[in-house]
Amino acid sequence: MTRIEQNRVAIRQFLEDVWSKGNVEIAERIIDPNFQFILAFAHLDGRAAFMGLVERNRSIFENLTYSVESEEDIVADEKNGAAFWAMKSKHIGTWRNVPASNKDVAINGMTLFRFNEEGKIYEAKVQNDVMSLMNQIGGIKKLYDF
Amino acid sequence: MSIEANKAVVTRYWTDLWNKKDEKVIDEITHPDVKLHFPPGQAHQPPSFQVWLKTALIAFPNVHFTIHDLVAEGDKVVCRWSYTATNTGVFLGNPATNRDVTDQGINMFRIEDGKIAEMWMSGDSLGLLQQLGVIK
């Protein structure tokens, strides 16, 4: 397998095994211990902190599933990669101060990954449709209609 | 087209279309039937680049984008970007707030024959609308 092919596999495992199944063994194989997980509203420093987030979110969002519909939705070079993904779940616990809505939720997003010399993911920057997620769980109040 | 040529088209999208605000660039770098994909939560979902640029020039005339990352493979280019702008005109039907705002996102582009044929956008609408004071 070329490095690009390896990176594509790691991206899919990051979403479908680490996030969707909480698979710690795969996480330790594909993610660097000093991994940085960065969103518009949060920054997790280190693989252990990230795995804590995975565990928490998997308890707040029932049957949390991240999937990549097609190989066309993954783009990679030797050192970087990106994926367009879909998330599905049911919101059953408090998330960002919004109590459990028990609503089925679904959003899309994109993540940009960086790989080190060993081919492990050392950074992921996420842009997700948190606005839509907040709308689905009743987490925001609009002051105007738009 | 090579991966480098595809990256160059996407770079022009930000520097020439959005930073120089040159409407002519739209025809030069995008297909007439370019497909725009917005996430449902995106605040502003313009039907075309032409409408998008017009709206931006009213609401955020000093908008300036920075490209942080470009990743390309095959006919795809992914770009991580951010912008700064001041809301000095009507946006989403609301009067100008005169607030300075920043936004960030990741876009995926499909390039066909050297022009943008499709674009998937993911930006921080929640953060933008919070900065504008439209939601709490």
PDB file of C-alpha atoms in Angstrom:
ATOM      1  CA  MET A   1       0.000   0.000   0.000  1.00  0.00           C
ATOM      2  CA  THR A   2       1.281   3.497  -0.810  1.00  0.00           C
ATOM      3  CA  ARG A   3       1.426   6.159   1.896  1.00  0.00           C
ATOM      4  CA  ILE A   4      -1.590   7.874   0.295  1.00  0.00           C
ATOM      5  CA  GLU A   5      -3.587   4.629   0.415  1.00  0.00           C
ATOM      6  CA  GLN A   6      -2.539   4.119   4.059  1.00  0.00           C
ATOM      7  CA  ASN A   7      -3.670   7.648   4.913  1.00  0.00           C
ATOM      8  CA  ARG A   8      -7.047   7.024   3.258  1.00  0.00           C
ATOM      9  CA  VAL A   9      -7.511   3.840   5.318  1.00  0.00           C
ATOM     10  CA  ALA A  10      -6.525   5.654   8.551  1.00  0.00           C
ATOM     11  CA  ILE A  11      -9.066   8.429   7.860  1.00  0.00           C
ATOM     12  CA  ARG A  12     -11.856   5.885   7.413  1.00  0.00           C
ATOM     13  CA  GLN A  13     -10.769   4.021  10.592  1.00  0.00           C
ATOM     14  CA  PHE A  14     -10.640   7.293  12.545  1.00  0.00           C
ATOM     15  CA  LEU A  15     -14.292   7.943  11.705  1.00  0.00           C
ATOM     16  CA  GLU A  16     -15.781   4.461  11.462  1.00  0.00           C
ATOM     17  CA  ASP A  17     -13.793   2.559  14.125  1.00  0.00           C
ATOM     18  CA  VAL A  18     -12.624   5.183  16.631  1.00  0.00           C
ATOM     19  CA  TRP A  19     -15.671   7.468  16.641  1.00  0.00           C
ATOM     20  CA  SER A  20     -18.410   4.982  15.708  1.00  0.00           C
ATOM     21  CA  LYS A  21     -17.168   2.004  17.766  1.00  0.00           C
ATOM     22  CA  GLY A  22     -14.904   3.593  20.386  1.00  0.00           C
ATOM     23  CA  ASN A  23     -12.149   1.185  19.295  1.00  0.00           C
ATOM     24  CA  VAL A  24      -9.160   2.046  21.536  1.00  0.00           C
ATOM     25  CA  GLU A  25      -6.799  -0.501  19.923  1.00  0.00           C
ATOM     26  CA  ILE A  26      -7.229   1.053  16.478  1.00  0.00           C
ATOM     27  CA  ALA A  27      -6.997   4.559  17.986  1.00  0.00           C
ATOM     28  CA  GLU A  28      -3.602   3.714  19.514  1.00  0.00           C
ATOM     29  CA  ARG A  29      -2.407   2.286  16.206  1.00  0.00           C
ATOM     30  CA  ILE A  30      -3.388   5.212  13.962  1.00  0.00           C
ATOM     31  CA  ILE A  31      -3.280   8.273  16.272  1.00  0.00           C
ATOM     32  CA  ASP A  32      -0.105   9.907  17.657  1.00  0.00           C
ATOM     33  CA  PRO A  33      -0.004  10.277  21.491  1.00  0.00           C
ATOM     34  CA  ASN A  34       0.401  14.070  21.088  1.00  0.00           C
ATOM     35  CA  PHE A  35      -2.628  14.288  18.802  1.00  0.00           C
ATOM     36  CA  GLN A  36      -4.404  17.679  18.609  1.00  0.00           C
ATOM     37  CA  PHE A  37      -8.163  17.665  17.958  1.00  0.00           C
ATOM     38  CA  ILE A  38      -9.373  21.147  17.021  1.00  0.00           C
ATOM     39  CA  LEU A  39     -12.918  22.401  16.428  1.00  0.00           C
ATOM     40  CA  ALA A  40     -14.265  25.950  16.062  1.00  0.00           C
ATOM     41  CA  PHE A  41     -15.404  25.744  19.715  1.00  0.00           C
ATOM     42  CA  ALA A  42     -12.942  23.317  21.388  1.00  0.00           C
ATOM     43  CA  HIS A  43      -9.332  22.078  21.430  1.00  0.00           C
ATOM     44  CA  LEU A  44      -8.360  18.674  22.864  1.00  0.00           C
ATOM     45  CA  ASP A  45      -4.644  18.306  23.631  1.00  0.00           C
ATOM     46  CA  GLY A  46      -3.361  14.723  23.395  1.00  0.00           C
ATOM     47  CA  ARG A  47      -4.739  11.355  22.317  1.00  0.00           C
ATOM     48  CA  ALA A  48      -5.891  10.523  25.865  1.00  0.00           C
ATOM     49  CA  ALA A  49      -7.946  13.737  26.098  1.00  0.00           C
ATOM     50  CA  PHE A  50      -9.415  13.040  22.656  1.00  0.00           C
ATOM     51  CA  MET A  51     -10.378   9.474  23.626  1.00  0.00           C
ATOM     52  CA  GLY A  52     -12.068  10.948  26.713  1.00  0.00           C
ATOM     53  CA  LEU A  53     -14.145  13.137  24.379  1.00  0.00           C
ATOM     54  CA  VAL A  54     -14.995  10.133  22.192  1.00  0.00           C
ATOM     55  CA  GLU A  55     -16.208   8.226  25.268  1.00  0.00           C
ATOM     56  CA  ARG A  56     -18.232  11.207  26.581  1.00  0.00           C
ATOM     57  CA  ASN A  57     -19.841  11.961  23.220  1.00  0.00           C
ATOM     58  CA  ARG A  58     -20.655   8.297  22.686  1.00  0.00           C
ATOM     59  CA  SER A  59     -22.623   8.382  25.960  1.00  0.00           C
ATOM     60  CA  ILE A  60     -24.369  11.689  25.127  1.00  0.00           C
ATOM     61  CA  PHE A  61     -25.142  10.617  21.536  1.00  0.00           C
ATOM     62  CA  GLU A  62     -26.645   7.126  21.384  1.00  0.00           C
ATOM     63  CA  ASN A  63     -25.432   4.847  18.564  1.00  0.00           C
ATOM     64  CA  LEU A  64     -23.113   7.626  17.424  1.00  0.00           C
ATOM     65  CA  THR A  65     -22.122   6.796  13.858  1.00  0.00           C
ATOM     66  CA  TYR A  66     -19.709   8.609  11.572  1.00  0.00           C
ATOM     67  CA  SER A  67     -19.556   7.372   8.006  1.00  0.00           C
ATOM     68  CA  VAL A  68     -17.953   8.238   4.713  1.00  0.00           C
ATOM     69  CA  GLU A  69     -20.415   7.460   1.943  1.00  0.00           C
ATOM     70  CA  SER A  70     -17.954   7.058  -0.907  1.00  0.00           C
ATOM     71  CA  GLU A  71     -14.209   6.838  -1.517  1.00  0.00           C
ATOM     72  CA  GLU A  72     -14.797  10.046  -3.516  1.00  0.00           C
ATOM     73  CA  ASP A  73     -15.398  11.786  -0.175  1.00  0.00           C
ATOM     74  CA  ILE A  74     -11.803  11.190   0.981  1.00  0.00           C
ATOM     75  CA  VAL A  75      -8.911  13.254  -0.406  1.00  0.00           C
ATOM     76  CA  ALA A  76      -5.323  12.544   0.623  1.00  0.00           C
ATOM     77  CA  ASP A  77      -1.699  13.259  -0.166  1.00  0.00           C
ATOM     78  CA  GLU A  78       1.422  11.879   1.587  1.00  0.00           C
ATOM     79  CA  LYS A  79       1.147  14.140   4.642  1.00  0.00           C
ATOM     80  CA  ASN A  80      -2.465  15.338   4.769  1.00  0.00           C
ATOM     81  CA  GLY A  81      -5.968  14.116   4.204  1.00  0.00           C
ATOM     82  CA  ALA A  82      -9.558  15.225   4.392  1.00  0.00           C
ATOM     83  CA  ALA A  83     -12.966  13.618   4.524  1.00  0.00           C
ATOM     84  CA  PHE A  84     -16.558  14.698   4.013  1.00  0.00           C
ATOM     85  CA  TRP A  85     -18.541  12.666   6.549  1.00  0.00           C
ATOM     86  CA  ALA A  86     -22.048  12.093   7.842  1.00  0.00           C
ATOM     87  CA  MET A  87     -22.906  11.772  11.550  1.00  0.00           C
ATOM     88  CA  LYS A  88     -26.076  10.112  12.842  1.00  0.00           C
ATOM     89  CA  SER A  89     -27.213   9.583  16.415  1.00  0.00           C
ATOM     90  CA  LYS A  90     -29.856  10.209  19.066  1.00  0.00           C
ATOM     91  CA  HIS A  91     -29.224  13.017  21.568  1.00  0.00           C
ATOM     92  CA  ILE A  92     -29.737  11.441  25.021  1.00  0.00           C
ATOM     93  CA  GLY A  93     -27.517  13.514  27.338  1.00  0.00           C
ATOM     94  CA  THR A  94     -26.491  17.117  28.066  1.00  0.00           C
ATOM     95  CA  TRP A  95     -24.241  18.541  25.320  1.00  0.00           C
ATOM     96  CA  ARG A  96     -22.865  22.079  25.439  1.00  0.00           C
ATOM     97  CA  ASN A  97     -25.429  22.972  28.136  1.00  0.00           C
ATOM     98  CA  VAL A  98     -28.335  21.617  26.066  1.00  0.00           C
ATOM     99  CA  PRO A  99     -30.179  18.890  28.029  1.00  0.00           C
ATOM    100  CA  ALA A 100     -31.138  15.593  26.353  1.00  0.00           C
ATOM    101  CA  SER A 101     -33.699  16.236  23.621  1.00  0.00           C
ATOM    102  CA  ASN A 102     -34.120  12.535  22.758  1.00  0.00           C
ATOM    103  CA  LYS A 103     -34.183  13.655  19.116  1.00  0.00           C
ATOM    104  CA  ASP A 104     -32.655  11.721  16.247  1.00  0.00           C
ATOM    105  CA  VAL A 105     -29.949  13.931  14.796  1.00  0.00           C
ATOM    106  CA  ALA A 106     -27.901  13.926  11.606  1.00  0.00           C
ATOM    107  CA  ILE A 107     -25.273  16.341  10.344  1.00  0.00           C
ATOM    108  CA  ASN A 108     -22.441  16.499   7.839  1.00  0.00           C
ATOM    109  CA  GLY A 109     -18.989  17.937   8.228  1.00  0.00           C
ATOM    110  CA  MET A 110     -15.421  17.908   7.030  1.00  0.00           C
ATOM    111  CA  THR A 111     -12.196  17.101   8.834  1.00  0.00           C
ATOM    112  CA  LEU A 112      -8.663  17.894   7.730  1.00  0.00           C
ATOM    113  CA  PHE A 113      -6.008  15.453   8.998  1.00  0.00           C
ATOM    114  CA  ARG A 114      -2.222  15.716   9.278  1.00  0.00           C
ATOM    115  CA  PHE A 115       0.039  12.665   9.314  1.00  0.00           C
ATOM    116  CA  ASN A 116       3.539  12.388  10.812  1.00  0.00           C
ATOM    117  CA  GLU A 117       6.544  10.537   9.323  1.00  0.00           C
ATOM    118  CA  GLU A 118       5.293   7.234  10.814  1.00  0.00           C
ATOM    119  CA  GLY A 119       1.910   7.730   9.151  1.00  0.00           C
ATOM    120  CA  LYS A 120       0.079   8.439  12.415  1.00  0.00           C
ATOM    121  CA  ILE A 121      -2.547  11.188  12.618  1.00  0.00           C
ATOM    122  CA  TYR A 122      -1.170  14.029  14.740  1.00  0.00           C
ATOM    123  CA  GLU A 123      -3.784  16.704  14.063  1.00  0.00           C
ATOM    124  CA  ALA A 124      -7.434  16.852  13.027  1.00  0.00           C
ATOM    125  CA  LYS A 125      -9.256  20.108  12.381  1.00  0.00           C
ATOM    126  CA  VAL A 126     -13.012  19.720  12.205  1.00  0.00           C
ATOM    127  CA  GLN A 127     -15.692  21.870  10.636  1.00  0.00           C
ATOM    128  CA  ASN A 128     -19.144  20.500  11.304  1.00  0.00           C
ATOM    129  CA  ASP A 129     -22.682  21.786  10.904  1.00  0.00           C
ATOM    130  CA  VAL A 130     -23.091  22.542  14.602  1.00  0.00           C
ATOM    131  CA  MET A 131     -25.728  25.165  13.709  1.00  0.00           C
ATOM    132  CA  SER A 132     -27.927  22.430  12.262  1.00  0.00           C
ATOM    133  CA  LEU A 133     -27.240  20.142  15.236  1.00  0.00           C
ATOM    134  CA  MET A 134     -28.246  22.947  17.627  1.00  0.00           C
ATOM    135  CA  ASN A 135     -31.432  23.517  15.573  1.00  0.00           C
ATOM    136  CA  GLN A 136     -32.234  19.783  15.754  1.00  0.00           C
ATOM    137  CA  ILE A 137     -31.828  19.618  19.559  1.00  0.00           C
ATOM    138  CA  GLY A 138     -33.449  23.014  20.275  1.00  0.00           C
ATOM    139  CA  GLY A 139     -30.197  24.497  21.562  1.00  0.00           C
ATOM    140  CA  ILE A 140     -30.332  28.023  20.168  1.00  0.00           C
ATOM    141  CA  LYS A 141     -32.676  30.955  20.285  1.00  0.00           C
ATOM    142  CA  LYS A 142     -32.886  33.115  17.163  1.00  0.00           C
ATOM    143  CA  LEU A 143     -33.405  36.809  17.867  1.00  0.00           C
ATOM    144  CA  TYR A 144     -34.461  37.397  14.263  1.00  0.00           C
ATOM    145  CA  ASP A 145     -35.918  35.181  11.563  1.00  0.00           C
ATOM    146  CA  PHE A 146     -33.592  34.387   8.701  1.00  0.00           C
TER     147      PHE A 146
ATOM    148  CA  MET B   1      -5.289  18.701 -15.308  1.00  0.00           C
ATOM    149  CA  SER B   2      -2.535  18.192 -12.778  1.00  0.00           C
ATOM    150  CA  ILE B   3      -3.032  18.346  -9.033  1.00  0.00           C
ATOM    151  CA  GLU B   4      -0.955  21.538  -8.943  1.00  0.00           C
ATOM    152  CA  ALA B   5      -3.145  23.144 -11.636  1.00  0.00           C
ATOM    153  CA  ASN B   6      -6.257  22.183  -9.668  1.00  0.00           C
ATOM    154  CA  LYS B   7      -4.766  23.759  -6.520  1.00  0.00           C
ATOM    155  CA  ALA B   8      -4.020  26.919  -8.532  1.00  0.00           C
ATOM    156  CA  VAL B   9      -7.690  27.199  -9.584  1.00  0.00           C
ATOM    157  CA  VAL B  10      -8.819  26.892  -5.958  1.00  0.00           C
ATOM    158  CA  THR B  11      -6.210  29.459  -4.873  1.00  0.00           C
ATOM    159  CA  ARG B  12      -7.608  31.892  -7.481  1.00  0.00           C
ATOM    160  CA  TYR B  13     -11.085  31.265  -6.093  1.00  0.00           C
ATOM    161  CA  TRP B  14     -10.001  32.816  -2.766  1.00  0.00           C
ATOM    162  CA  THR B  15      -7.441  35.395  -3.867  1.00  0.00           C
ATOM    163  CA  ASP B  16      -8.966  36.696  -7.106  1.00  0.00           C
ATOM    164  CA  LEU B  17     -12.696  36.170  -6.614  1.00  0.00           C
ATOM    165  CA  TRP B  18     -13.026  36.825  -2.863  1.00  0.00           C
ATOM    166  CA  ASN B  19     -10.050  39.005  -1.948  1.00  0.00           C
ATOM    167  CA  LYS B  20      -9.903  41.099  -5.158  1.00  0.00           C
ATOM    168  CA  LYS B  21     -13.715  40.804  -5.497  1.00  0.00           C
ATOM    169  CA  ASP B  22     -13.384  40.485  -9.257  1.00  0.00           C
ATOM    170  CA  GLU B  23     -16.690  39.194 -10.650  1.00  0.00           C
ATOM    171  CA  LYS B  24     -15.097  38.327 -14.038  1.00  0.00           C
ATOM    172  CA  VAL B  25     -13.137  35.570 -12.304  1.00  0.00           C
ATOM    173  CA  ILE B  26     -16.359  33.600 -11.749  1.00  0.00           C
ATOM    174  CA  ASP B  27     -16.608  32.783 -15.478  1.00  0.00           C
ATOM    175  CA  GLU B  28     -12.891  32.114 -15.720  1.00  0.00           C
ATOM    176  CA  ILE B  29     -12.683  29.536 -12.926  1.00  0.00           C
ATOM    177  CA  THR B  30     -16.162  28.007 -12.565  1.00  0.00           C
ATOM    178  CA  HIS B  31     -18.449  26.014 -14.875  1.00  0.00           C
ATOM    179  CA  PRO B  32     -21.738  27.768 -15.770  1.00  0.00           C
ATOM    180  CA  ASP B  33     -23.687  24.933 -14.095  1.00  0.00           C
ATOM    181  CA  VAL B  34     -21.430  24.671 -11.030  1.00  0.00           C
ATOM    182  CA  LYS B  35     -23.181  22.844  -8.162  1.00  0.00           C
ATOM    183  CA  LEU B  36     -22.979  24.415  -4.688  1.00  0.00           C
ATOM    184  CA  HIS B  37     -23.627  22.184  -1.659  1.00  0.00           C
ATOM    185  CA  PHE B  38     -24.338  23.930   1.653  1.00  0.00           C
ATOM    186  CA  PRO B  39     -24.955  22.228   4.998  1.00  0.00           C
ATOM    187  CA  PRO B  40     -28.573  22.755   6.171  1.00  0.00           C
ATOM    188  CA  GLY B  41     -27.379  24.886   9.092  1.00  0.00           C
ATOM    189  CA  GLN B  42     -25.531  27.400   6.940  1.00  0.00           C
ATOM    190  CA  ALA B  43     -26.965  30.868   7.509  1.00  0.00           C
ATOM    191  CA  HIS B  44     -26.583  32.127   3.952  1.00  0.00           C
ATOM    192  CA  GLN B  45     -27.235  29.767   1.018  1.00  0.00           C
ATOM    193  CA  PRO B  46     -26.839  31.806  -2.169  1.00  0.00           C
ATOM    194  CA  PRO B  47     -28.024  30.239  -5.453  1.00  0.00           C
ATOM    195  CA  SER B  48     -24.903  31.278  -7.398  1.00  0.00           C
ATOM    196  CA  PHE B  49     -21.432  32.753  -6.993  1.00  0.00           C
ATOM    197  CA  GLN B  50     -22.720  35.942  -8.650  1.00  0.00           C
ATOM    198  CA  VAL B  51     -25.447  36.416  -6.003  1.00  0.00           C
ATOM    199  CA  TRP B  52     -23.016  35.382  -3.271  1.00  0.00           C
ATOM    200  CA  LEU B  53     -20.445  38.021  -4.238  1.00  0.00           C
ATOM    201  CA  LYS B  54     -23.128  40.746  -4.491  1.00  0.00           C
ATOM    202  CA  THR B  55     -24.458  39.895  -1.025  1.00  0.00           C
ATOM    203  CA  ALA B  56     -20.960  39.835   0.446  1.00  0.00           C
ATOM    204  CA  LEU B  57     -20.133  43.234  -1.074  1.00  0.00           C
ATOM    205  CA  ILE B  58     -23.211  44.698   0.642  1.00  0.00           C
ATOM    206  CA  ALA B  59     -22.888  42.957   4.028  1.00  0.00           C
ATOM    207  CA  PHE B  60     -19.116  42.454   4.398  1.00  0.00           C
ATOM    208  CA  PRO B  61     -17.379  44.631   1.763  1.00  0.00           C
ATOM    209  CA  ASN B  62     -13.915  44.321   3.370  1.00  0.00           C
ATOM    210  CA  VAL B  63     -14.033  40.504   3.666  1.00  0.00           C
ATOM    211  CA  HIS B  64     -10.547  39.007   3.400  1.00  0.00           C
ATOM    212  CA  PHE B  65      -9.793  35.299   3.216  1.00  0.00           C
ATOM    213  CA  THR B  66      -6.661  33.415   4.256  1.00  0.00           C
ATOM    214  CA  ILE B  67      -5.864  29.951   2.898  1.00  0.00           C
ATOM    215  CA  HIS B  68      -4.455  27.701   5.643  1.00  0.00           C
ATOM    216  CA  ASP B  69      -4.252  24.289   3.930  1.00  0.00           C
ATOM    217  CA  LEU B  70      -4.715  22.816   0.468  1.00  0.00           C
ATOM    218  CA  VAL B  71      -4.904  19.049  -0.019  1.00  0.00           C
ATOM    219  CA  ALA B  72      -5.479  17.596  -3.484  1.00  0.00           C
ATOM    220  CA  GLU B  73      -5.921  14.163  -5.032  1.00  0.00           C
ATOM    221  CA  GLY B  74      -7.442  13.229  -8.393  1.00  0.00           C
ATOM    222  CA  ASP B  75     -10.061  15.809  -9.365  1.00  0.00           C
ATOM    223  CA  LYS B  76     -10.601  17.026  -5.764  1.00  0.00           C
ATOM    224  CA  VAL B  77      -9.082  19.862  -3.778  1.00  0.00           C
ATOM    225  CA  VAL B  78      -9.822  20.478  -0.104  1.00  0.00           C
ATOM    226  CA  CYS B  79      -9.092  23.885   1.409  1.00  0.00           C
ATOM    227  CA  ARG B  80      -9.136  25.032   5.026  1.00  0.00           C
ATOM    228  CA  TRP B  81      -9.776  28.779   5.171  1.00  0.00           C
ATOM    229  CA  SER B  82     -10.679  31.662   7.440  1.00  0.00           C
ATOM    230  CA  TYR B  83     -11.823  35.230   6.880  1.00  0.00           C
ATOM    231  CA  THR B  84     -12.098  38.494   8.727  1.00  0.00           C
ATOM    232  CA  ALA B  85     -14.745  41.084   7.832  1.00  0.00           C
ATOM    233  CA  THR B  86     -16.795  43.976   9.151  1.00  0.00           C
ATOM    234  CA  ASN B  87     -20.582  43.821   8.841  1.00  0.00           C
ATOM    235  CA  THR B  88     -21.319  47.271   7.410  1.00  0.00           C
ATOM    236  CA  GLY B  89     -24.458  46.448   5.414  1.00  0.00           C
ATOM    237  CA  VAL B  90     -27.685  44.439   5.487  1.00  0.00           C
ATOM    238  CA  PHE B  91     -27.152  40.689   6.027  1.00  0.00           C
ATOM    239  CA  LEU B  92     -29.959  38.087   6.132  1.00  0.00           C
ATOM    240  CA  GLY B  93     -32.471  40.936   6.290  1.00  0.00           C
ATOM    241  CA  ASN B  94     -30.876  42.469   9.388  1.00  0.00           C
ATOM    242  CA  PRO B  95     -29.350  45.954   9.510  1.00  0.00           C
ATOM    243  CA  ALA B  96     -25.573  46.411   9.739  1.00  0.00           C
ATOM    244  CA  THR B  97     -24.107  45.645  13.160  1.00  0.00           C
ATOM    245  CA  ASN B  98     -20.722  47.266  12.358  1.00  0.00           C
ATOM    246  CA  ARG B  99     -19.150  44.332  14.203  1.00  0.00           C
ATOM    247  CA  ASP B 100     -15.832  42.758  13.212  1.00  0.00           C
ATOM    248  CA  VAL B 101     -16.293  39.035  12.640  1.00  0.00           C
ATOM    249  CA  THR B 102     -14.214  36.017  11.779  1.00  0.00           C
ATOM    250  CA  ASP B 103     -15.323  32.747  10.229  1.00  0.00           C
ATOM    251  CA  GLN B 104     -13.516  29.550   9.353  1.00  0.00           C
ATOM    252  CA  GLY B 105     -14.244  26.460   7.372  1.00  0.00           C
ATOM    253  CA  ILE B 106     -13.264  23.639   5.086  1.00  0.00           C
ATOM    254  CA  ASN B 107     -14.426  23.380   1.462  1.00  0.00           C
ATOM    255  CA  MET B 108     -14.116  20.511  -0.977  1.00  0.00           C
ATOM    256  CA  PHE B 109     -13.934  21.343  -4.689  1.00  0.00           C
ATOM    257  CA  ARG B 110     -14.318  19.081  -7.738  1.00  0.00           C
ATOM    258  CA  ILE B 111     -12.378  20.391 -10.696  1.00  0.00           C
ATOM    259  CA  GLU B 112     -13.341  19.486 -14.254  1.00  0.00           C
ATOM    260  CA  ASP B 113     -11.324  20.716 -17.250  1.00  0.00           C
ATOM    261  CA  GLY B 114      -9.566  23.326 -15.138  1.00  0.00           C
ATOM    262  CA  LYS B 115     -12.730  24.866 -13.682  1.00  0.00           C
ATOM    263  CA  ILE B 116     -14.708  24.380 -10.461  1.00  0.00           C
ATOM    264  CA  ALA B 117     -17.634  22.037 -11.245  1.00  0.00           C
ATOM    265  CA  GLU B 118     -18.824  21.356  -7.696  1.00  0.00           C
ATOM    266  CA  MET B 119     -18.185  22.734  -4.218  1.00  0.00           C
ATOM    267  CA  TRP B 120     -19.115  21.428  -0.778  1.00  0.00           C
ATOM    268  CA  MET B 121     -18.891  24.007   1.996  1.00  0.00           C
ATOM    269  CA  SER B 122     -18.592  23.701   5.754  1.00  0.00           C
ATOM    270  CA  GLY B 123     -18.290  26.970   7.691  1.00  0.00           C
ATOM    271  CA  ASP B 124     -18.915  28.144  11.234  1.00  0.00           C
ATOM    272  CA  SER B 125     -22.377  29.707  10.891  1.00  0.00           C
ATOM    273  CA  LEU B 126     -23.080  29.298  14.615  1.00  0.00           C
ATOM    274  CA  GLY B 127     -19.938  31.261  15.496  1.00  0.00           C
ATOM    275  CA  LEU B 128     -20.673  33.917  12.860  1.00  0.00           C
ATOM    276  CA  LEU B 129     -24.265  34.472  13.996  1.00  0.00           C
ATOM    277  CA  GLN B 130     -23.163  34.593  17.659  1.00  0.00           C
ATOM    278  CA  GLN B 131     -20.593  37.274  16.758  1.00  0.00           C
ATOM    279  CA  LEU B 132     -23.305  39.247  14.941  1.00  0.00           C
ATOM    280  CA  GLY B 133     -25.613  38.899  17.968  1.00  0.00           C
ATOM    281  CA  VAL B 134     -28.357  37.239  15.909  1.00  0.00           C
ATOM    282  CA  ILE B 135     -28.610  34.187  18.168  1.00  0.00           C
ATOM    283  CA  LYS B 136     -27.840  33.424  21.782  1.00  0.00           C
TER     284      LYS B 136
END
